[in-house]
PDB file of N, CA and C in Angstrom:
ATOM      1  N   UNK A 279      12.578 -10.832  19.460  1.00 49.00           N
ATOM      2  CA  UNK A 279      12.010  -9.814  18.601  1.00 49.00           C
ATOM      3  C   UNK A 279      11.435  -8.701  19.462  1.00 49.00           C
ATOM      4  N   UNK A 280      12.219  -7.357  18.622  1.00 58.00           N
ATOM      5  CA  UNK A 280      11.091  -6.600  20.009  1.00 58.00           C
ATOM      6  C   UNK A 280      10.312  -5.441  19.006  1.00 58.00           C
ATOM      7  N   UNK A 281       8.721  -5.392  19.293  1.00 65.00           N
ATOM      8  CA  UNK A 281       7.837  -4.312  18.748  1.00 65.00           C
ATOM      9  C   UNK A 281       7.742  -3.200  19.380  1.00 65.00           C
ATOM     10  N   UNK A 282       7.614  -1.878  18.687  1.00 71.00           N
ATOM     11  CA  UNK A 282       7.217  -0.786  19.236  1.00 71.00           C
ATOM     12  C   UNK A 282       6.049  -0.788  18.880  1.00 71.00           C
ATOM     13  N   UNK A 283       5.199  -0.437  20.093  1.00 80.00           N
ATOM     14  CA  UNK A 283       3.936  -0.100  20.235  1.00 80.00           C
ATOM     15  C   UNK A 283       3.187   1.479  20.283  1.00 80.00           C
ATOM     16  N   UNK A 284       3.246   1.931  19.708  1.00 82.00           N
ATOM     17  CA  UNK A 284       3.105   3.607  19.434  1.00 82.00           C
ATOM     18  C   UNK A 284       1.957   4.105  20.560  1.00 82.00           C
ATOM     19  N   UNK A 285       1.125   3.104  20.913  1.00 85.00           N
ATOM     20  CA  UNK A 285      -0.246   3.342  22.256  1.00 85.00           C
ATOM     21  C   UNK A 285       0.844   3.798  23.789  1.00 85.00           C
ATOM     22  N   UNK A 286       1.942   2.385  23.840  1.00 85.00           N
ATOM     23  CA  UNK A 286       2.424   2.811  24.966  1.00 85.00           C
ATOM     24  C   UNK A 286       3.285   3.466  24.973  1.00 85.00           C
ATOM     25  N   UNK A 287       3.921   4.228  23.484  1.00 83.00           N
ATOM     26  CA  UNK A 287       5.042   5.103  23.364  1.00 83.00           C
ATOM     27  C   UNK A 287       4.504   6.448  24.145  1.00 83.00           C
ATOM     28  N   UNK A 288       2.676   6.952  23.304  1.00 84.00           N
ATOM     29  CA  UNK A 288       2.228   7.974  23.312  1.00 84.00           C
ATOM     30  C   UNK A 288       1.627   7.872  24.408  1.00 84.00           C
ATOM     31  N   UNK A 289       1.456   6.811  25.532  1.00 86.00           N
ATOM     32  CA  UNK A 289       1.254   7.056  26.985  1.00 86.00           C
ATOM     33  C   UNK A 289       2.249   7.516  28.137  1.00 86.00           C
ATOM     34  N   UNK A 290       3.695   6.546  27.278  1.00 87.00           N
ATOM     35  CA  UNK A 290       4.542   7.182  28.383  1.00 87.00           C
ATOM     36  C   UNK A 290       5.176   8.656  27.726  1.00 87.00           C
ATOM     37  N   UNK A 291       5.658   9.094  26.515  1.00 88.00           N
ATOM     38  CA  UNK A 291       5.708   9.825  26.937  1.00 88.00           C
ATOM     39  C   UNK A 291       5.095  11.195  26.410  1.00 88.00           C
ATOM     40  N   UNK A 292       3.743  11.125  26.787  1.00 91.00           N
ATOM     41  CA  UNK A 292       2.675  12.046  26.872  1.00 91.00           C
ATOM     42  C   UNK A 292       3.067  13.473  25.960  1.00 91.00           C
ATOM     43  N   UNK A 293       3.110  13.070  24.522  1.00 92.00           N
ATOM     44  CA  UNK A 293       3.497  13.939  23.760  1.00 92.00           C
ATOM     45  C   UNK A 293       2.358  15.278  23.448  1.00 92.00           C
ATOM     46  N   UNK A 294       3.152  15.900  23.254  1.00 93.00           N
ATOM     47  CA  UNK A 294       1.846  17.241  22.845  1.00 93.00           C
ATOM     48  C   UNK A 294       2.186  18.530  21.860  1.00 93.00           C
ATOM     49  N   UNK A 295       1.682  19.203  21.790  1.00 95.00           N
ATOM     50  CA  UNK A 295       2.298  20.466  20.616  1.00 95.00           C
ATOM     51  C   UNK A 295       3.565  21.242  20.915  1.00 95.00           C
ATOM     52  N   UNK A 296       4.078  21.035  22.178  1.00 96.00           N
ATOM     53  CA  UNK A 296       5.291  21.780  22.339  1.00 96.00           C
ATOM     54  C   UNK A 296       6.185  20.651  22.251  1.00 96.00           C
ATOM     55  N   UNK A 297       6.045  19.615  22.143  1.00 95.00           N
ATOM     56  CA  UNK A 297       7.157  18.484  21.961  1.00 95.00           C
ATOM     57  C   UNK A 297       8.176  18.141  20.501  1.00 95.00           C
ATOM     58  N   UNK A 298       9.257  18.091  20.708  1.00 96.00           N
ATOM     59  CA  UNK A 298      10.227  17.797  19.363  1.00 96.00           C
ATOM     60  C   UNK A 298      10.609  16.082  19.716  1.00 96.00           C
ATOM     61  N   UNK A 299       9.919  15.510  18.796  1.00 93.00           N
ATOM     62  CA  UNK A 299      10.511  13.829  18.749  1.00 93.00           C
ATOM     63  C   UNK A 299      11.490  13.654  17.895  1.00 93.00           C
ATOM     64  N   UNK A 300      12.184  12.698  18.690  1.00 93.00           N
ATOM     65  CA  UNK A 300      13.102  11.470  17.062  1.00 93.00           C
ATOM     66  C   UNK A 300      13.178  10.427  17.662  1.00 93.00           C
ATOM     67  N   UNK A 301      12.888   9.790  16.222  1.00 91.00           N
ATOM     68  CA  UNK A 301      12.320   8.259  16.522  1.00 91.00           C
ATOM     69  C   UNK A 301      13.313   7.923  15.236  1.00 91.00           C
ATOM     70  N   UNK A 302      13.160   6.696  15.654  1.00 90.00           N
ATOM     71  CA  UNK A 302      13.730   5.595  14.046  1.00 90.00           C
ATOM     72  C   UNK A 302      12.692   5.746  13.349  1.00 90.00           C
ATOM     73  N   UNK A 303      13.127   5.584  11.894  1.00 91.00           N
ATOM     74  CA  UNK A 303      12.514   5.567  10.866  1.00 91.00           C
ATOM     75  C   UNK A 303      11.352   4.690  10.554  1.00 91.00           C
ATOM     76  N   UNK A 304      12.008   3.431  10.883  1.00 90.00           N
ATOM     77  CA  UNK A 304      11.450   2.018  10.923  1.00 90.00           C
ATOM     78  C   UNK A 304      10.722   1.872   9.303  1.00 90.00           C
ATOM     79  N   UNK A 305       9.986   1.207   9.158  1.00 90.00           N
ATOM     80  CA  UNK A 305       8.600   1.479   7.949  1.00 90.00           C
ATOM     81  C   UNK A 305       7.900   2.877   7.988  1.00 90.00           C
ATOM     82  N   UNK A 306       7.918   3.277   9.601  1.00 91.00           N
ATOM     83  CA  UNK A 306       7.311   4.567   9.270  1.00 91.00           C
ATOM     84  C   UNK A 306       5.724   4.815  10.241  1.00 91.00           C
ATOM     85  N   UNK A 307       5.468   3.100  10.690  1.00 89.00           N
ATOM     86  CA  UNK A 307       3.961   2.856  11.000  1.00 89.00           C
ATOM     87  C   UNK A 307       3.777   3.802  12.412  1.00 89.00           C
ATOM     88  N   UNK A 308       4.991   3.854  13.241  1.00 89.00           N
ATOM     89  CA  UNK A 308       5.087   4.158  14.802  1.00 89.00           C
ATOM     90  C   UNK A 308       5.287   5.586  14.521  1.00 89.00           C
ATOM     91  N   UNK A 309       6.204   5.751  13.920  1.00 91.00           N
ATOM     92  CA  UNK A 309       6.138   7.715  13.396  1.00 91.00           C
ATOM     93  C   UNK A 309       4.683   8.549  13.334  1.00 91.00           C
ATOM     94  N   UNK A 310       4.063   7.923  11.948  1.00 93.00           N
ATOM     95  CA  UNK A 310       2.977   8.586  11.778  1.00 93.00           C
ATOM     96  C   UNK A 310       1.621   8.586  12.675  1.00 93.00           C
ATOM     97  N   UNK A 311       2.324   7.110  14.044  1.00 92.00           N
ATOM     98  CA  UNK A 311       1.263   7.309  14.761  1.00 92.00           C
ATOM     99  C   UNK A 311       1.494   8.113  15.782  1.00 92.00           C
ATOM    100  N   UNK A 312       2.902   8.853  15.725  1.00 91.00           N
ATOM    101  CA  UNK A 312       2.987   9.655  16.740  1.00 91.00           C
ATOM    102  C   UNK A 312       2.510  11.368  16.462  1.00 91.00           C
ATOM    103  N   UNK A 313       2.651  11.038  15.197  1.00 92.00           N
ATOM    104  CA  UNK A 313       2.159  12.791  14.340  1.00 92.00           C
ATOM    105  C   UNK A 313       0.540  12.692  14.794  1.00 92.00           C
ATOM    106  N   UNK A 314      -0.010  11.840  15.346  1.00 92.00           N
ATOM    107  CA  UNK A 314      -1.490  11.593  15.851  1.00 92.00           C
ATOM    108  C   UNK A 314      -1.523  13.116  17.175  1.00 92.00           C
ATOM    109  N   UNK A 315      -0.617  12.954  17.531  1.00 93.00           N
ATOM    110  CA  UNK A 315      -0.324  13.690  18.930  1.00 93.00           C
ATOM    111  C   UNK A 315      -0.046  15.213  18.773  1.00 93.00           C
ATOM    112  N   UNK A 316       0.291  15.483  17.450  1.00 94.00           N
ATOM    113  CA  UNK A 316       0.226  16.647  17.119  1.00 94.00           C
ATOM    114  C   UNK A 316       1.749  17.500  17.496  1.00 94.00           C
ATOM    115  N   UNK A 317       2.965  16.714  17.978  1.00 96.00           N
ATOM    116  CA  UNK A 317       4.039  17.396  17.934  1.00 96.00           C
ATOM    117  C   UNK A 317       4.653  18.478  17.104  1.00 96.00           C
ATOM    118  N   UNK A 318       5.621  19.829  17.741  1.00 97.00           N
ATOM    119  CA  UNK A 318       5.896  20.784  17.698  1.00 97.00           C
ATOM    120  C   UNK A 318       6.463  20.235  16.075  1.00 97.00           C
ATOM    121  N   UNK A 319       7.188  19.210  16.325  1.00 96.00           N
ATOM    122  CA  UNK A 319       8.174  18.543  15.167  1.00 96.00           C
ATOM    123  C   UNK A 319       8.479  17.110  15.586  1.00 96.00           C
ATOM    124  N   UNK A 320       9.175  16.494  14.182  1.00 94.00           N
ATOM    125  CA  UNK A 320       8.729  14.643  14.009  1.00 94.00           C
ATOM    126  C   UNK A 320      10.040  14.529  13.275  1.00 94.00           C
ATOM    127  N   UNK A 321      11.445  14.408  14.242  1.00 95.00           N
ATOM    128  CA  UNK A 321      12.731  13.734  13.167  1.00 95.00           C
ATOM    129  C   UNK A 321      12.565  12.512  13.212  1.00 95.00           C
ATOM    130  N   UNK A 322      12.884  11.859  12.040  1.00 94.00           N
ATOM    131  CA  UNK A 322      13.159  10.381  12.027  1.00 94.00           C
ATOM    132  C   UNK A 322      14.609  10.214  11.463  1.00 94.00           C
ATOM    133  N   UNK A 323      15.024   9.107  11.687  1.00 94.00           N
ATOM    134  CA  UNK A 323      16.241   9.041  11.732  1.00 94.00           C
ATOM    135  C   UNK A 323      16.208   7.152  11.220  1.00 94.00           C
ATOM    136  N   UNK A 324      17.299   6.953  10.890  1.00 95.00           N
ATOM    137  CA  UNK A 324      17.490   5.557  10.471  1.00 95.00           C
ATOM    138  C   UNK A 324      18.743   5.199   9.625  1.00 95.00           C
ATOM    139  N   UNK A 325      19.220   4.376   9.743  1.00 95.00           N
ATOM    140  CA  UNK A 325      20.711   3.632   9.085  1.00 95.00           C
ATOM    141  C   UNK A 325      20.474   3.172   7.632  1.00 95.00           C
ATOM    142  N   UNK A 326      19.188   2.731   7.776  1.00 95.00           N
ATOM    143  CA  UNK A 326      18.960   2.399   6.363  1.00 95.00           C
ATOM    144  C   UNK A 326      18.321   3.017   5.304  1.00 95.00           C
ATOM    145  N   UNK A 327      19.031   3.725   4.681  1.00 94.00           N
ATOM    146  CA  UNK A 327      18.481   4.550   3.503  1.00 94.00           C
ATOM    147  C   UNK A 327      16.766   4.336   3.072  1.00 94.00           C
ATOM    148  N   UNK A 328      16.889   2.625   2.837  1.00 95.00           N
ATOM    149  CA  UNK A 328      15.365   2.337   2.093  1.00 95.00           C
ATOM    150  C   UNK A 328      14.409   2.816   2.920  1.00 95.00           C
ATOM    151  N   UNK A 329      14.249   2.787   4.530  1.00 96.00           N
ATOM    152  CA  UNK A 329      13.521   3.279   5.369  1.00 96.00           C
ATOM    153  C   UNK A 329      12.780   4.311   5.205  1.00 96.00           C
ATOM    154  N   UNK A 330      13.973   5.454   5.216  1.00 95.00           N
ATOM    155  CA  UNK A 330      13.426   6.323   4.750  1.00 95.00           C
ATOM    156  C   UNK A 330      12.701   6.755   3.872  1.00 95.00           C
ATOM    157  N   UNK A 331      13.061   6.301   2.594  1.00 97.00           N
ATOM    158  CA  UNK A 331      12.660   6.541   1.326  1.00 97.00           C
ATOM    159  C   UNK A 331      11.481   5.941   1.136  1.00 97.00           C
ATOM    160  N   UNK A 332      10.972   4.999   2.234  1.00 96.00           N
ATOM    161  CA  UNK A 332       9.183   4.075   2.352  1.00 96.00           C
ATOM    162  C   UNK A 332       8.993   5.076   2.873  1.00 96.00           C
ATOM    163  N   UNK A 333       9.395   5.657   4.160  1.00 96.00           N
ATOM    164  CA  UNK A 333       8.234   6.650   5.099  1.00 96.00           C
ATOM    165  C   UNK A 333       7.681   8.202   4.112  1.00 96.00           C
ATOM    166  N   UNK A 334       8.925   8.306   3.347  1.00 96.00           N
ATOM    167  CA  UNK A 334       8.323   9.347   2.447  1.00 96.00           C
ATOM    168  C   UNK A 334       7.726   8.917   1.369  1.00 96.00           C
ATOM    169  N   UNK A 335       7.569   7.816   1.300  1.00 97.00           N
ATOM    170  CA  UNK A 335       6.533   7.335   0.131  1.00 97.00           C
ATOM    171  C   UNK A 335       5.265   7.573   0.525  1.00 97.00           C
ATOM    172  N   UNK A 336       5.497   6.438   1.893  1.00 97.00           N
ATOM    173  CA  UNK A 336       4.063   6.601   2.807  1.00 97.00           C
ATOM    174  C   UNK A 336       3.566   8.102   2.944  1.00 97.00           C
ATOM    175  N   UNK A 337       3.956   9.264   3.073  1.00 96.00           N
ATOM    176  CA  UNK A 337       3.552  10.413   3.507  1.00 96.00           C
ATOM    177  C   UNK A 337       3.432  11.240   1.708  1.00 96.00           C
ATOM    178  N   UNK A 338       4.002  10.833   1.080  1.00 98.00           N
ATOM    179  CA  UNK A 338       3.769  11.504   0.007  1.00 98.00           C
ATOM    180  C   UNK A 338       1.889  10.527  -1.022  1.00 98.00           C
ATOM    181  N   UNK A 339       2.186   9.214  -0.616  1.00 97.00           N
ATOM    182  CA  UNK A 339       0.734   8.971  -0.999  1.00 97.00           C
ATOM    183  C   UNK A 339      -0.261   9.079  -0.029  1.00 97.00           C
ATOM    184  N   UNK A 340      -0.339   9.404   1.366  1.00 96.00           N
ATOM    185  CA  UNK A 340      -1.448   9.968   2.079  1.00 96.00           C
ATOM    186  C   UNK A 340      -1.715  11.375   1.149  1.00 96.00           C
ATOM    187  N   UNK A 341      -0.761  11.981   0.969  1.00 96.00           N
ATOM    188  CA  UNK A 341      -1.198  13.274   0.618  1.00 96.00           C
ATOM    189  C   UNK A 341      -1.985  13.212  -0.709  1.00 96.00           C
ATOM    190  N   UNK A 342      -1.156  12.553  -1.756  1.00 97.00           N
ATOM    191  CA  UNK A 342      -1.686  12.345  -3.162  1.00 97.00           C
ATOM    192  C   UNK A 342      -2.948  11.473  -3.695  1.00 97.00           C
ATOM    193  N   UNK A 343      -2.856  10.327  -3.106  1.00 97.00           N
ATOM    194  CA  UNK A 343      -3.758   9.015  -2.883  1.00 97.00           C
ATOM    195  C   UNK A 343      -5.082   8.850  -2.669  1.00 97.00           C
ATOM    196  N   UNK A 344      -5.828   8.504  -3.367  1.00 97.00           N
ATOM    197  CA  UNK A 344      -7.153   8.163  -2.492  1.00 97.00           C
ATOM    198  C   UNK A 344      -7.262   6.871  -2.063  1.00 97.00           C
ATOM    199  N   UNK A 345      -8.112   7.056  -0.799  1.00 97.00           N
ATOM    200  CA  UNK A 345      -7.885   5.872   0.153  1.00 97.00           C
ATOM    201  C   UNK A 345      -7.559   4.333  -0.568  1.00 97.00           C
ATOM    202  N   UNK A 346      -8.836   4.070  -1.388  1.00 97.00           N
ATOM    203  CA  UNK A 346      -8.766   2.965  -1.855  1.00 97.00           C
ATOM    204  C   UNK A 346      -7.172   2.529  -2.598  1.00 97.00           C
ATOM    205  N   UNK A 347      -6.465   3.350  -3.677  1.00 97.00           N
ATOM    206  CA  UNK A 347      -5.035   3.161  -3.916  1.00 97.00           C
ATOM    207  C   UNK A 347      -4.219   3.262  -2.920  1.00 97.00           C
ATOM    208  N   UNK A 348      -4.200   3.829  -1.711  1.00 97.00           N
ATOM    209  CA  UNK A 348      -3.337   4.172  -0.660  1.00 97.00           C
ATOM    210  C   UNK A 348      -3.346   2.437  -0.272  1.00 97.00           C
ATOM    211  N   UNK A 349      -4.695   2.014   0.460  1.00 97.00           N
ATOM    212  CA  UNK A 349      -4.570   0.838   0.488  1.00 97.00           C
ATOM    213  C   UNK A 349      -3.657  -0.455   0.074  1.00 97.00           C
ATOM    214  N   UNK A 350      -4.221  -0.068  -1.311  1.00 96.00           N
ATOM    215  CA  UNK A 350      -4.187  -1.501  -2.192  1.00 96.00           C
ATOM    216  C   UNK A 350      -2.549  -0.867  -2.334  1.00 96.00           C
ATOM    217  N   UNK A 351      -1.595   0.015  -2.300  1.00 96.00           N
ATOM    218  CA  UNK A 351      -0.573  -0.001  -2.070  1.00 96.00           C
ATOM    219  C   UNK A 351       0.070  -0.786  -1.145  1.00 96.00           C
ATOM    220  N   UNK A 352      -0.324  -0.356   0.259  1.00 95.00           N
ATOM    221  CA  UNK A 352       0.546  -0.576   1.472  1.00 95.00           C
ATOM    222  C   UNK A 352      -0.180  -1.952   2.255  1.00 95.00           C
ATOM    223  N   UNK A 353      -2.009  -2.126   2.409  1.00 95.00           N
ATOM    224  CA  UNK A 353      -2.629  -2.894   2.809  1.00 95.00           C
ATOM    225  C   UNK A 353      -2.266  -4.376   2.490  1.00 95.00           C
ATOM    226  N   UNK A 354      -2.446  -3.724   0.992  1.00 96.00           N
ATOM    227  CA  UNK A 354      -2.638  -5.314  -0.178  1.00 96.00           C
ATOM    228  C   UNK A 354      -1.160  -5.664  -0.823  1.00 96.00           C
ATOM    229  N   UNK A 355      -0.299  -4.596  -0.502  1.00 94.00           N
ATOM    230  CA  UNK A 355       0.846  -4.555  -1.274  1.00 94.00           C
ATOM    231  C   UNK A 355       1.268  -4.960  -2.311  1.00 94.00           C
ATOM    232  N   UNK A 356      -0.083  -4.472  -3.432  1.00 94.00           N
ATOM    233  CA  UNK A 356      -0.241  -4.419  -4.722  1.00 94.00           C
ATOM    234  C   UNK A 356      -0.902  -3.307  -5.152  1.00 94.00           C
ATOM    235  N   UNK A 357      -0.138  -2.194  -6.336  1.00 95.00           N
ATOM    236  CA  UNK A 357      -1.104  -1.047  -6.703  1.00 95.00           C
ATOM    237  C   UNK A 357      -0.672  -1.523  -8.508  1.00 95.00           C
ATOM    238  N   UNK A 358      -1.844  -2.128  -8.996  1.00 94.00           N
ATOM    239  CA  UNK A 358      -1.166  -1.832 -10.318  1.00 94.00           C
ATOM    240  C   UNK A 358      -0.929  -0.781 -11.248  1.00 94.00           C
ATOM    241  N   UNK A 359      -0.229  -0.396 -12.214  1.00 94.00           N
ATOM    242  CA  UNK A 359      -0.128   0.467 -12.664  1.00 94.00           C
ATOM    243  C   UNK A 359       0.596   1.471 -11.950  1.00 94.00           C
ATOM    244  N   UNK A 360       1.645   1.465 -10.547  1.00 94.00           N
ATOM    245  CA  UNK A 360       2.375   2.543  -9.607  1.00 94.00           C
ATOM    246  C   UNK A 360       2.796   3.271 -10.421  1.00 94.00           C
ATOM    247  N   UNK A 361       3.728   2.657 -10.940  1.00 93.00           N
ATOM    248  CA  UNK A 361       5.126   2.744 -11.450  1.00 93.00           C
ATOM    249  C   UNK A 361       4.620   4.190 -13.043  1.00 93.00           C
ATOM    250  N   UNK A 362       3.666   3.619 -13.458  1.00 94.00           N
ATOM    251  CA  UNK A 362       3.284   4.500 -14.749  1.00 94.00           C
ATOM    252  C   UNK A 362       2.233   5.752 -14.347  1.00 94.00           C
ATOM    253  N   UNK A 363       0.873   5.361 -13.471  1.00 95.00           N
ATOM    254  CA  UNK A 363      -0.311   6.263 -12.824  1.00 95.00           C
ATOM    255  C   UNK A 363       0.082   6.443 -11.579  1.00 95.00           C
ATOM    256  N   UNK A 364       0.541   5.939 -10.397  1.00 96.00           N
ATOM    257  CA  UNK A 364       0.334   6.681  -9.572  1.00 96.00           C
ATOM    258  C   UNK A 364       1.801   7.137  -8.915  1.00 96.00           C
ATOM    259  N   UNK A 365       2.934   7.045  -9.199  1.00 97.00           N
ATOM    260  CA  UNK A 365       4.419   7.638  -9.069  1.00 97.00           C
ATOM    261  C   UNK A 365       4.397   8.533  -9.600  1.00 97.00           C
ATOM    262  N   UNK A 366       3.922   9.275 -10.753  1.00 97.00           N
ATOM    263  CA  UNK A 366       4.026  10.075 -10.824  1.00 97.00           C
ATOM    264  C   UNK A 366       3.441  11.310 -10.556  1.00 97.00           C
ATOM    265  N   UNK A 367       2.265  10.861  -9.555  1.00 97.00           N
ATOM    266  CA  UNK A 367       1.501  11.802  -8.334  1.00 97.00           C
ATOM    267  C   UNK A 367       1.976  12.109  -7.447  1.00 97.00           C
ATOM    268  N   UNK A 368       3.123  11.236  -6.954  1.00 97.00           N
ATOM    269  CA  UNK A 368       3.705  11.215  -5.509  1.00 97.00           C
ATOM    270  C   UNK A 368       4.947  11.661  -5.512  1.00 97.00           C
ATOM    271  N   UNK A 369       5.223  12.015  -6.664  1.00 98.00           N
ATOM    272  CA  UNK A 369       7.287  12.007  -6.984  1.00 98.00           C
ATOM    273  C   UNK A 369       7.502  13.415  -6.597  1.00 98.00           C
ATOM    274  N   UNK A 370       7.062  14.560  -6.893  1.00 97.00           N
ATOM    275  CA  UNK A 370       6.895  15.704  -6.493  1.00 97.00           C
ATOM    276  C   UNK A 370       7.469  15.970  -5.130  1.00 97.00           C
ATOM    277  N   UNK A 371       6.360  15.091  -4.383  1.00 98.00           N
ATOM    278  CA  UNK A 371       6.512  15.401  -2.538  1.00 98.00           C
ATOM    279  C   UNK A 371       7.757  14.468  -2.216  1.00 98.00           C
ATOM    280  N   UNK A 372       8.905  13.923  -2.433  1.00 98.00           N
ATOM    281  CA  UNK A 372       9.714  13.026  -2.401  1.00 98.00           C
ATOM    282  C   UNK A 372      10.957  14.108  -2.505  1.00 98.00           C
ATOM    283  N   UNK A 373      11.989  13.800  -1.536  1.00 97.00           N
ATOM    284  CA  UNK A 373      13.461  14.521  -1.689  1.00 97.00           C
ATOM    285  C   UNK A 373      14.093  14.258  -2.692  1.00 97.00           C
ATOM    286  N   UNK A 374      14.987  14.548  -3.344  1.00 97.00           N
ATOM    287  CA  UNK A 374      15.911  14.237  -4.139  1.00 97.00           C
ATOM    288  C   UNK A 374      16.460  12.807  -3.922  1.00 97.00           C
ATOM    289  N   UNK A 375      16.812  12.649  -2.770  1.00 96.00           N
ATOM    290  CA  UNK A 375      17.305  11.337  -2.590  1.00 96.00           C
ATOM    291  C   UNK A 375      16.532   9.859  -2.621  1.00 96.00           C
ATOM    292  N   UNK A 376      15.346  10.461  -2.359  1.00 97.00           N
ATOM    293  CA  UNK A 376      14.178   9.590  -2.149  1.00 97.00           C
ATOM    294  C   UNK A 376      13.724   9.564  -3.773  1.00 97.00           C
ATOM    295  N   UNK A 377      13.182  10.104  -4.207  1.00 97.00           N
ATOM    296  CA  UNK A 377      13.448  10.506  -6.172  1.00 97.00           C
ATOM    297  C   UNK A 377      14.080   9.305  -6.332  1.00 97.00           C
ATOM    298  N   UNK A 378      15.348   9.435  -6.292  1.00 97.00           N
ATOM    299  CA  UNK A 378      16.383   8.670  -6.599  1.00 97.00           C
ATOM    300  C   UNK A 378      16.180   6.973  -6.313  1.00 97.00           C
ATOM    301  N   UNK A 379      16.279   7.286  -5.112  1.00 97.00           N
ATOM    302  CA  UNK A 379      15.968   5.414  -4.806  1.00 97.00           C
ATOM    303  C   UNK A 379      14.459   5.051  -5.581  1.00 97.00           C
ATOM    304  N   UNK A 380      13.378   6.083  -5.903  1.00 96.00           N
ATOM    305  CA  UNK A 380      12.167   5.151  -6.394  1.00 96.00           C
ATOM    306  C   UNK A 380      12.186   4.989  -7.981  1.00 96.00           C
ATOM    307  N   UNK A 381      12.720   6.203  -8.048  1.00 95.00           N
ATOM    308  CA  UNK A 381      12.895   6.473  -9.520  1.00 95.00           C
ATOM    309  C   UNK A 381      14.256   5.069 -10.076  1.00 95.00           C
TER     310      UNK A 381
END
């Protein structure tokens, strides 16, 4: 099994505001810890459709979310009521394609 560790990604390679990354998609956890660093730009990339369509979930309920539902989404991986109260806060910031797969 092998983990990416986003501490020793963003040590070795010492990202900063003039930097353009691409990374795999993954869940999304190693991405957004690289947007920590403040890069120029952040492609992600990935084979598997669903990937994607989590990382823009993930980034569309940081934006929409308050902490406590953000949580009990992704933490507890239970939000009741998503699907009726809080999808339709987040559907907006979601691509078409991403729409698609949640919808």
């Amino acid at each position: 099994t092998v983990w990416e560790d986003p501490r020793l990604d963003k040590e070795a390679l010492n990202i900063n505001e003039e930097d353009t990354v691409l990374t795999i998609s993954s869940a999304g956890c190693n991405a957004l810890a690289l947007l920590l660093e403040n890069p120029k730009h952040i492609y992600l990339v990935d084979r598997n459709p669903c990937q994607n369509a989590l990382v823009e979930m993930k980034i569309a309920a940081i934006k929409n979310l308050d902490y406590e539902s953000f949580w009990k989404m992704f933490g507890e991986g239970v939000l009741p009521e998503f699907s009726t109260k809080y999808y339709p806060l987040v559907r907006n910031d979601l691509s078409p394609e991403s729409q698609q797969y949640w919808d």
